[in-house]
Coordinates of C-alpha atoms and ligand atoms in Angstrom, one line a residue:
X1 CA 0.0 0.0 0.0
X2 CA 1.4 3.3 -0.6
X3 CA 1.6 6.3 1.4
X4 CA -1.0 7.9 -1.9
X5 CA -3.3 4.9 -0.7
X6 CA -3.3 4.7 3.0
X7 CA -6.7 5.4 5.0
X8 CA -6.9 6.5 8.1
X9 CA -7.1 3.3 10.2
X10 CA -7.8 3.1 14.1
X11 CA -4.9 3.6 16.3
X12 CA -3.3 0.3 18.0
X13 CA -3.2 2.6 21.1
X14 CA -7.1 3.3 21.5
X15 CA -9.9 3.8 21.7
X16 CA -9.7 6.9 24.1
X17 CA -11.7 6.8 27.7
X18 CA -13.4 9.5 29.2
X19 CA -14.6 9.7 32.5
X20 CA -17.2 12.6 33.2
X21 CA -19.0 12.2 36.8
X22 CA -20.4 8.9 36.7
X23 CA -20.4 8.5 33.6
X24 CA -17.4 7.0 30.9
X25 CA -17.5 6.8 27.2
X26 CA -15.0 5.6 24.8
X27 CA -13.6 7.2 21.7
X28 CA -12.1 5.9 18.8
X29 CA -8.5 6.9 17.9
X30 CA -7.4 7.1 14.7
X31 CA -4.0 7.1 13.1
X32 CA -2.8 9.0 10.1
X33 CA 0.8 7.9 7.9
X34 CA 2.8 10.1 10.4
X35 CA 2.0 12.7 12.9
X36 CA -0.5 12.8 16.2
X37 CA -2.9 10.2 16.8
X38 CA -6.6 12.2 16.7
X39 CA -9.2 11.2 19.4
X40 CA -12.5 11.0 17.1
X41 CA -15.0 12.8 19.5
X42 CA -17.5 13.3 16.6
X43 CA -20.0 11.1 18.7
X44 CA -19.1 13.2 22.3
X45 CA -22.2 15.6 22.4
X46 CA -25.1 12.3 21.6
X47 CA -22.8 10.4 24.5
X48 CA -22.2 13.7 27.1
X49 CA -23.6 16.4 26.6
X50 CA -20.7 18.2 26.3
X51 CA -19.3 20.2 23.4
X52 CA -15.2 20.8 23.3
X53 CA -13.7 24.4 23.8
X54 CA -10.8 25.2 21.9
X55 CA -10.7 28.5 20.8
X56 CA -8.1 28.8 17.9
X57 CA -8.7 24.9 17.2
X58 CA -5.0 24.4 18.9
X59 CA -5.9 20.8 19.5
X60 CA -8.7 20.0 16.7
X61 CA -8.1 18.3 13.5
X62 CA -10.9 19.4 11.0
X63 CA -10.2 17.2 8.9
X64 CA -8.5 14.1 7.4
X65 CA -6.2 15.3 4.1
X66 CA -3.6 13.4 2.1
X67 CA -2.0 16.6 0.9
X68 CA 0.1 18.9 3.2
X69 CA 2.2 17.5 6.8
X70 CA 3.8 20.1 9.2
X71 CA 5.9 18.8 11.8
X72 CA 6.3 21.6 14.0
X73 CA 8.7 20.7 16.5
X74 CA 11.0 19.4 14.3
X75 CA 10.7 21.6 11.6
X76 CA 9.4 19.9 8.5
X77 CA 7.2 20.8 6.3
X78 CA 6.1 18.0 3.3
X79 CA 3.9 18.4 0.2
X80 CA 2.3 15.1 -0.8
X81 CA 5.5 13.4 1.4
X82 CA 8.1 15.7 -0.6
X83 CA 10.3 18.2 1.7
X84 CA 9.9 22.0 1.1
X85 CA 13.2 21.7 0.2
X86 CA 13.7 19.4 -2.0
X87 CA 10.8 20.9 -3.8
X88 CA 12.0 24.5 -3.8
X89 CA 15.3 23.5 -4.9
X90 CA 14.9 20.6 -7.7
X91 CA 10.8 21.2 -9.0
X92 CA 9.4 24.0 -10.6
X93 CA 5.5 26.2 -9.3
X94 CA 3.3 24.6 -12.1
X95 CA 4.9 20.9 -11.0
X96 CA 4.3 21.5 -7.8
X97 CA 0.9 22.6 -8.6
X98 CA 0.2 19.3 -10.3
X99 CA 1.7 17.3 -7.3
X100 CA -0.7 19.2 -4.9
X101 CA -3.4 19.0 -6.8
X102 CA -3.0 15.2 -8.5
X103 CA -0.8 13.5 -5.7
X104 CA 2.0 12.4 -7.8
X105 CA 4.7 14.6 -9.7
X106 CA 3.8 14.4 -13.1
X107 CA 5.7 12.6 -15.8
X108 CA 6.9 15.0 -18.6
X109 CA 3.8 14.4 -21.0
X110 CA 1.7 15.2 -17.7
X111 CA 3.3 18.1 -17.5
X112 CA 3.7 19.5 -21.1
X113 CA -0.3 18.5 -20.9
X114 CA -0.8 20.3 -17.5
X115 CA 0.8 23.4 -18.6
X116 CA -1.0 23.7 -22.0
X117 CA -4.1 23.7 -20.1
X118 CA -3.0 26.3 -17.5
X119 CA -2.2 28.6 -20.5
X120 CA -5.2 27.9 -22.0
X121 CA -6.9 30.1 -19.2
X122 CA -4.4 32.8 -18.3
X123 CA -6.5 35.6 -19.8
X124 CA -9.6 37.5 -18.2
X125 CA -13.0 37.8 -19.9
X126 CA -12.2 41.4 -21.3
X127 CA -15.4 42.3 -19.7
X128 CA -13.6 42.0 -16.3
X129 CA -11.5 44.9 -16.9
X130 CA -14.1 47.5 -15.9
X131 CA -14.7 46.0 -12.5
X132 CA -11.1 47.9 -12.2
X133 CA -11.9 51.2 -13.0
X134 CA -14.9 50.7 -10.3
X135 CA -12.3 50.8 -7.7
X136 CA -10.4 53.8 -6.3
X137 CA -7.0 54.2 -7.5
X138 CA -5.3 54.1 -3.4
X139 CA -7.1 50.9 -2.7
X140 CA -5.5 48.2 -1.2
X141 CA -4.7 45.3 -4.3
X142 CA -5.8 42.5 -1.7
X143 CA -9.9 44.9 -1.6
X144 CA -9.3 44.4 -5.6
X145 CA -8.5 40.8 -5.4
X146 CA -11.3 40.0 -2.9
X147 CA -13.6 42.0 -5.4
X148 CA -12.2 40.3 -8.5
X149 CA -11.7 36.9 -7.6
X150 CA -15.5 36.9 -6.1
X151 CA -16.6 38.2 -9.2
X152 CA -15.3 35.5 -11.3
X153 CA -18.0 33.5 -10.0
X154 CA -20.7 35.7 -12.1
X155 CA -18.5 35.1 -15.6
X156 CA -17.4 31.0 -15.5
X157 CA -20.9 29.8 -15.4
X158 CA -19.7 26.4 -16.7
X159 CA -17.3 25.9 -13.7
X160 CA -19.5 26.2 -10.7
X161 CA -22.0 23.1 -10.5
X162 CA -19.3 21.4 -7.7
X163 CA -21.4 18.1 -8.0
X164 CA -19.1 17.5 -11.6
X165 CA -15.7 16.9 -11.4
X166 CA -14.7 18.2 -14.8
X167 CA -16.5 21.3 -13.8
X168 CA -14.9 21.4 -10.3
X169 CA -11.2 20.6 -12.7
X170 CA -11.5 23.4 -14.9
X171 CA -12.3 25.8 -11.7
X172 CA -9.1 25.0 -9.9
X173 CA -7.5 25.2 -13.8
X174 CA -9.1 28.7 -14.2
X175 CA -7.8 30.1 -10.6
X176 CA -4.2 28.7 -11.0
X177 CA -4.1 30.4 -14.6
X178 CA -5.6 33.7 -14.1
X179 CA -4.3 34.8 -10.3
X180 CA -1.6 36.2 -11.6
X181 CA -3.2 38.2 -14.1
X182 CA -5.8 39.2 -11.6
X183 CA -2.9 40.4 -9.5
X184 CA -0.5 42.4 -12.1
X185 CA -4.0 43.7 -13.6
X186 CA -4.3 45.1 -9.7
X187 CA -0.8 46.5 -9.4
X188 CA -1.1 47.7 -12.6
X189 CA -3.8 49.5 -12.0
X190 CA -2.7 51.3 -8.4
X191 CA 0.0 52.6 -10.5
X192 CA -1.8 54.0 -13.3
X193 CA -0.2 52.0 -16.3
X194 CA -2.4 49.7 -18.6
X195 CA -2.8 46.0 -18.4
X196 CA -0.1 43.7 -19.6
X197 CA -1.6 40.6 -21.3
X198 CA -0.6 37.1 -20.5
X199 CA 2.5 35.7 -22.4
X200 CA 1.8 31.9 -22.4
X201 CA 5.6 31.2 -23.9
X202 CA 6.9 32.6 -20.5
X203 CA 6.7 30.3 -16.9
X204 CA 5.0 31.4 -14.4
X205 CA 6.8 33.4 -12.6
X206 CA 8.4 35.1 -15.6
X207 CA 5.2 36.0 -16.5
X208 CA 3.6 37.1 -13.7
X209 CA 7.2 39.3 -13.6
X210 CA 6.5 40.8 -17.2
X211 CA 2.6 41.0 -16.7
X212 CA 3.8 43.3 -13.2
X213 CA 7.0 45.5 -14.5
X214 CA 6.6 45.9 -18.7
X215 CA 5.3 48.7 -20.5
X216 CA 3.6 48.5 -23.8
X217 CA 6.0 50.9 -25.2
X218 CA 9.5 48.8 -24.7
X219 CA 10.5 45.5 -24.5
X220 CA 11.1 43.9 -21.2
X221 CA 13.6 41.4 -20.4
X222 CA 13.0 39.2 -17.7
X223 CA 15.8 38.7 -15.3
X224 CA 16.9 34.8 -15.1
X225 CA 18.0 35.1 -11.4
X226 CA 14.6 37.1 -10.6
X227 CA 12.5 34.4 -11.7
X228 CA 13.7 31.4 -10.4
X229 CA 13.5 33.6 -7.2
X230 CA 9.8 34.3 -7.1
X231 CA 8.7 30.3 -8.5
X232 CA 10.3 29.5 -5.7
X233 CA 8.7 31.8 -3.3
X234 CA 5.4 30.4 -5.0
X235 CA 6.3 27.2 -4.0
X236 CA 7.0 27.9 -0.5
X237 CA 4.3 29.6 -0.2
X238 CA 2.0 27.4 -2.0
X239 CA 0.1 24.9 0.7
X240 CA 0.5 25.3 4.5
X241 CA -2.2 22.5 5.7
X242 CA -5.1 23.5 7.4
X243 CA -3.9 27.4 8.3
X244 CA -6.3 29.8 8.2
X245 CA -6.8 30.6 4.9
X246 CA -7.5 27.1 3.9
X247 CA -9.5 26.2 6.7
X248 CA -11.9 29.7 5.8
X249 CA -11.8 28.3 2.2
X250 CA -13.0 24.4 3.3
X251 CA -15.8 26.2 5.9
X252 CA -16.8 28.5 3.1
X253 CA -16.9 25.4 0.4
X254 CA -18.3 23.2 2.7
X255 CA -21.6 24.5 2.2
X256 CA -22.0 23.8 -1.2
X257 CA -20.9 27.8 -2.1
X258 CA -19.0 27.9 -5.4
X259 CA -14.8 27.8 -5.6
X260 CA -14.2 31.4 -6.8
X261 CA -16.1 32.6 -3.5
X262 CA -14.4 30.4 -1.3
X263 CA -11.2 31.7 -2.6
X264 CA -12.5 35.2 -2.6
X265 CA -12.9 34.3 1.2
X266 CA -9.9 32.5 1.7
X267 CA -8.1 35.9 0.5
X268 CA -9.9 38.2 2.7
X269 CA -8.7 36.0 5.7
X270 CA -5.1 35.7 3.9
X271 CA -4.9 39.8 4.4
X272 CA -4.9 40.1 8.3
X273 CA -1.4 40.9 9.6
X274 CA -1.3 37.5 11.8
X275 CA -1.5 35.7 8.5
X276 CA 0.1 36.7 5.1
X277 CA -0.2 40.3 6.1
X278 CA 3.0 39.4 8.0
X279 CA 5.5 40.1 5.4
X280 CA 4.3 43.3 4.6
X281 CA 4.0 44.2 8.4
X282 CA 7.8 42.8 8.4
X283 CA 9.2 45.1 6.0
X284 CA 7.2 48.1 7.4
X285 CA 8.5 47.4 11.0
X286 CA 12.7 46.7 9.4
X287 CA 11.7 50.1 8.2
X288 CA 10.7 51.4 11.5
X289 CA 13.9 50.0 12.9
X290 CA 16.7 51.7 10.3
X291 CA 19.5 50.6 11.7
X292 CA 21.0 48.2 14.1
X293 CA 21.7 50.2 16.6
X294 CA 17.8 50.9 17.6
X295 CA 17.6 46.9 17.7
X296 CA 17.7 46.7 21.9
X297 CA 15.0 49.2 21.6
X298 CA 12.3 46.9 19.9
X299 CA 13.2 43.6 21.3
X300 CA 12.6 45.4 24.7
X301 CA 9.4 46.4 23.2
X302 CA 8.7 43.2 21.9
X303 CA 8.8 41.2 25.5
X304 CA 6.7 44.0 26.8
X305 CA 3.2 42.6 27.1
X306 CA 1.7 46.1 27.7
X307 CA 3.3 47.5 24.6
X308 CA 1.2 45.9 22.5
X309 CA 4.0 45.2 19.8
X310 CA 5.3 41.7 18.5
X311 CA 8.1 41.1 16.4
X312 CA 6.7 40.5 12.8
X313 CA 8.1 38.0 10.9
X314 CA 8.8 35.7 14.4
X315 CA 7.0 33.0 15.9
X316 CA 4.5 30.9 14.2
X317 CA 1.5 28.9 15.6
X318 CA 2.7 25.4 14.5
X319 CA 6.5 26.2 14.1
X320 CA 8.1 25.8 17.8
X321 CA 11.6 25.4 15.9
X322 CA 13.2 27.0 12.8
X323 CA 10.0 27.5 10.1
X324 CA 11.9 25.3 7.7
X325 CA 10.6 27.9 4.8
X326 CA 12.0 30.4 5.9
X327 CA 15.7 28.5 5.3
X328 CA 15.1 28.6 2.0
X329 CA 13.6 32.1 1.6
X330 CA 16.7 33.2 3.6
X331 CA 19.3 32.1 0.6
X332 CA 16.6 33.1 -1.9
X333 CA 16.9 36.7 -0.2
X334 CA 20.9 36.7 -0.6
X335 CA 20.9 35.3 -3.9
X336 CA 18.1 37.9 -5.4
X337 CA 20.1 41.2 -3.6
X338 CA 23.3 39.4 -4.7
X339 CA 21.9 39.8 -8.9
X340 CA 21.1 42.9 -8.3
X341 CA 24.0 44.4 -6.3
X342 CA 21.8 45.0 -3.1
X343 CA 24.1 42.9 -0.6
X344 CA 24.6 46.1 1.5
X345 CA 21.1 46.9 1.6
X346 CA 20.8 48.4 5.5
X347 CA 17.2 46.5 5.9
X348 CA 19.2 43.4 5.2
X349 CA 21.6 44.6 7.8
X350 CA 19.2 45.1 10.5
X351 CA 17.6 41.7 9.5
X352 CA 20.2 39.7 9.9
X353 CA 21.3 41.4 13.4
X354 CA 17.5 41.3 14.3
X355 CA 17.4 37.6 14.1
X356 CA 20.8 37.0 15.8
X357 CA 19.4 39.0 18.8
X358 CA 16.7 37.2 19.1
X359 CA 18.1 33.7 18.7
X360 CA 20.0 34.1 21.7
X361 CA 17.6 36.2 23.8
X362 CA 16.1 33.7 26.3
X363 CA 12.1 35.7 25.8
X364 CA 12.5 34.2 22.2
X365 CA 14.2 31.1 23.1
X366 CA 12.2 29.7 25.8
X367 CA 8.6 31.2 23.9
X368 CA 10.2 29.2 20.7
X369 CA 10.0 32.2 18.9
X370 CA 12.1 31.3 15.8
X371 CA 12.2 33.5 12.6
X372 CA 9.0 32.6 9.9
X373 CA 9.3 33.1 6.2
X374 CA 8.1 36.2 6.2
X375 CA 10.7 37.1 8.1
X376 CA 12.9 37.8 4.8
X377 CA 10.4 37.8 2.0
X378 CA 9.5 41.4 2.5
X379 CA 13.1 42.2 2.0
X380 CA 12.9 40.2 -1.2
X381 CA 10.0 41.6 -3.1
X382 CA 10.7 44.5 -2.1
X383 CA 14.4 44.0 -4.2
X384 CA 12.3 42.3 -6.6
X385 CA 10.7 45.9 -7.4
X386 CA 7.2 45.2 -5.4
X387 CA 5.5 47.5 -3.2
X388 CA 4.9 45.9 -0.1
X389 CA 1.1 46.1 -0.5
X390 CA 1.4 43.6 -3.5
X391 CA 3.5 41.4 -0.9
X392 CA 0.0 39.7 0.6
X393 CA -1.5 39.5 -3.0
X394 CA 1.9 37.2 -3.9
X395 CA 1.1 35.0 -1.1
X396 CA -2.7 34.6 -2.3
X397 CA -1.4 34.3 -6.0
X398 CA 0.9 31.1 -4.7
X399 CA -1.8 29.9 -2.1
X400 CA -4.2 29.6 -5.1
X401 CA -3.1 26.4 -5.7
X402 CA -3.4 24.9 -1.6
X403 CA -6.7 26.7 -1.4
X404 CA -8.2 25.2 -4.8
X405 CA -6.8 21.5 -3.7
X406 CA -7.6 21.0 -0.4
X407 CA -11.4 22.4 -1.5
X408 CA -11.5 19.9 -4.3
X409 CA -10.3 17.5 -2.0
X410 CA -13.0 18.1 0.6
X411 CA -15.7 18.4 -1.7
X412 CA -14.2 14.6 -3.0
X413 CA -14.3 13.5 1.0
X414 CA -16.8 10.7 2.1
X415 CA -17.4 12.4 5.8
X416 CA -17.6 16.3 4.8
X417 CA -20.0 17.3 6.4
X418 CA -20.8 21.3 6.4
X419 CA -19.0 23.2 9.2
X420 CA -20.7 23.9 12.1
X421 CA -19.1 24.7 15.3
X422 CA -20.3 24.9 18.6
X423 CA -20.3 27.2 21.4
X424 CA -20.0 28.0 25.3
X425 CA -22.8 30.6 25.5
X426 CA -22.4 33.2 28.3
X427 CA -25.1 36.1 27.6
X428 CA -27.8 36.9 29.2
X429 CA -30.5 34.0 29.5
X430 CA -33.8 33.9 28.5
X431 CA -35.4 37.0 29.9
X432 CA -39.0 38.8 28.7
X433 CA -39.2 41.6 26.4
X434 CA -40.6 44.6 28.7
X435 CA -43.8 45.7 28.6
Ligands
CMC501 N1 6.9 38.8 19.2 C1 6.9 38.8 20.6 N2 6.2 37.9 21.3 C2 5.6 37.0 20.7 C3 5.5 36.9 19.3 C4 6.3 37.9 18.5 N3 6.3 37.9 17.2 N4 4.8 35.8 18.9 C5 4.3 35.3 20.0 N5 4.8 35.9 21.1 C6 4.6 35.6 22.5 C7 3.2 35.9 22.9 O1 3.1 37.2 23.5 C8 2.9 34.8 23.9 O2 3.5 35.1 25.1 P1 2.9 34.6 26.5 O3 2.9 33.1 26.4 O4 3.8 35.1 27.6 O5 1.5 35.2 26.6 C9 3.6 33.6 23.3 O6 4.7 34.1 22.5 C10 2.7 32.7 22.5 O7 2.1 33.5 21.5 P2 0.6 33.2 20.9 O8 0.1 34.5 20.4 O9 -0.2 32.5 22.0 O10 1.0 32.2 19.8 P3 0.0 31.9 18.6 O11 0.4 30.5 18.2 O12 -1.4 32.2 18.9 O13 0.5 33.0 17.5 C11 1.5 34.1 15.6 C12 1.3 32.7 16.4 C13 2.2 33.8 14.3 C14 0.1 34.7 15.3 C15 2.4 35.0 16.5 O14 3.6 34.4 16.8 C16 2.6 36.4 15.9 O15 1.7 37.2 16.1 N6 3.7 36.6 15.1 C17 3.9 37.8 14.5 C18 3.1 37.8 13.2 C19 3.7 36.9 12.1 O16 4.9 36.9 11.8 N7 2.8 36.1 11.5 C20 3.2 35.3 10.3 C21 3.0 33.8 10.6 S1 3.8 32.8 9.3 C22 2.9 33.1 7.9 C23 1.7 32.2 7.8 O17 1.9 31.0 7.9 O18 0.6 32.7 7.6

């Protein structure tokens, strides 16, 4: 049996007791191919009484998925049972897209196949270019993306009965294809310049970096180095299990609604600063910084409760060692300021002091506080020539493909149910209206 194949079987270690009062019930447990064991409580409430509390579902697995493992005291993050990287190193975005999405890497007629269909769908319906104008120049590119990836729903009529796989296919084809377009139509826009088409010769990234930086009147040459820098950010980025963008996608799906609203929804939740807003609050607060020697100054303001403040870029909630992501994005940083003769930039300076500080400073240590890729992708895209409001909009660009695949997958799952969680109610009770 392969790893692909393997079902969640019942643990040799259970089933689970629980002794509440008088009374005791037992609860399956259930073992996935590596990781915790999960007590299945599904049947607690009809046995107790009792709902679970767990704010922040620190200690609830939503669901069961073959496609994304986090290990987070040791580190490891694996895509379909490959390591982040091996991936970012040796595969390419639209491979990686196909492994996430189909299980397997695909041979090379898969992907030639894969990658003529992804083309196939880059453009917009030209109609979609006036939802632009509608918005004001100053607005933030993740309000536009919200806007325009909802909107796709009203033009791909053929891709929104979920109940037919093809149709469900061609969905997660359409958002992989035309994200980035959607996105560089966005930048594009905030700045004033017109839309740069598609060009299907190009990869992805290369694309997305010409559909972003070229201007009708004169060619543009995409740099090599540059690139290879943002596919690999796309793949780093691209699936992070059940975060909190996916899991808003798989609650939003999981009531039937079509896939270009869940991911409209998954994007809003993507934009809050705990999330992928991180990066671009990471940049802002190197800003803040300047220069190493005001370093003391914010780590002191950091372990102050009462300040308020928290190092962005640091910690993580499944991460309690290095965020092995943010390894990779690290060398991606010094290769990508290397090309373009940026190695003294003074943000890098105060980055790299920032995180030596606070790998020794026992707040950090003992809190496990460890550096997160946003940590140095800020300082990346911003190299790269991106304003840091079109940082989050990269993330949701790359995350297009996690959201779409572990949707498709939990629309394909035997026990999805629709989400529906509980709660501890502690208003007022019942009390009459007054007369
Ligand atoms: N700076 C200072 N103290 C921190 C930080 C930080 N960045 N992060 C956590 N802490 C402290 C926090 O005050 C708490 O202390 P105590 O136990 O004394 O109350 C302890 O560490 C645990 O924090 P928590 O908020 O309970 O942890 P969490 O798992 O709920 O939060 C987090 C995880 C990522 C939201 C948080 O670490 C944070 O706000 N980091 C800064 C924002 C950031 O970089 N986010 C990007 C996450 S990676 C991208 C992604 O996957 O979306």
């Amino acid at each position: 049996m392969t790893v692909q194949e393997k079902s969640v079987t019942a643990a040799p270690r259970g089933p689970a007791e629980l002794k509440f009062g008088e009374q005791s019930s037992q609860f399956p447990v259930r073992s996935g191919t590596i990781g915790p064991d999960v007590m299945d409580i599904s049947k607690l409430y009809k046995d107790t009484g009792c709902f679970t509390y767990d704010p922040g579902f620190t200690s609830t697995a939503n669901c069961a998925s073959r496609i994304t493992y986090i290990d987070g005291d040791e580190g490891v993050l694996l895509y379909r049972g490959y390591p982040i990287d091996q991936l970012a190193e040796n595969s390419d975005f639209l491979a990686t897209c196909y492994l996430l999405l189909h299980g397997e890497l695909p041979t090379n007629e898969q992907f030639v196949a894969f990658r003529k269909t992804i083309v196939n769908h880059t453009m917009v319906h030209e109609q979609m270019t006036r939802f632009y104008t509608g918005f004001r120049r100053d607005a933030h590119p993740m309000a536009v993306m919200v806007g325009v990836v909802g909107a796709l729903s009203a033009f791909y009529h053929d891709s929104t009965d979920i109940s037919d796989p093809g149709q469900r296919m061609i969905a997660v084809h359409r958002m992989i294809a035309k994200m980035p377009t959607i996105a560089a139509m966005a930048y594009k826009y905030s700045i004033g310049q017109p839309f740069i088409y598609p060009r299907n010769d190009l990869d992805y990234a290369s694309n997305f970096l010409q559909m972003c930086f070229a201007v009708p009147c004169e060619p543009y040459i995409v740099n090599p180095v540059l690139a290879r820098a943002l596919d690999r950010i796309f793949i780093l980025h691209a699936d992070h299990e059940q975060n909190a963008s996916t899991s808003t996608v798989r609650l939003a799906g999981s009531s039937g609604a079509n896939p270009f609203a869940c991911v409209a929804a998954g994007i809003a939740c993507l934009w809050g600063p705990a999330h992928g807003g991180a990066n671009e609050a990471a940049l802002n607060m190197l800003e803040e910084i300047g220069s190493v020697d005001r370093i003391p100054e914010f780590i002191a303001k950091a372990k102050d409760k009462s300040s308020g403040f928290r190092l962005m870029g640091f910690g993580h909630r499944v991460y309690k060692n290095y965020d092995p992501r943010a390894k990779v994005m690290q060398k991606t940083c010094h290769e990508v300021l290397d090309a373009l003769g940026l190695h003294n930039d003074p943000l890098l300076k105060v980055a790299i002091e920032l995180e030596k500080i606070a790998l020794q400073d026992p707040y950090f240590v003992e809190k496990k506080l460890y550096p997160n890729i946003d940590f140095y992708s800020g300082i990346t895209l911003r190299a790269m020539g991106f304003p840091t409001s079109m940082f989050t909009v990269l993330f949701a660009v790359a995350r297009t493909i996690g959201w779409t695949a572990q949707w498709k997958e939990m629309i394909e799952d035997p026990e999805q149910r629709i989400g529906r969680p509980r709660q501890l109610y502690i208003g007022p009770a019942r009390r009459d209206f007054p007369k």
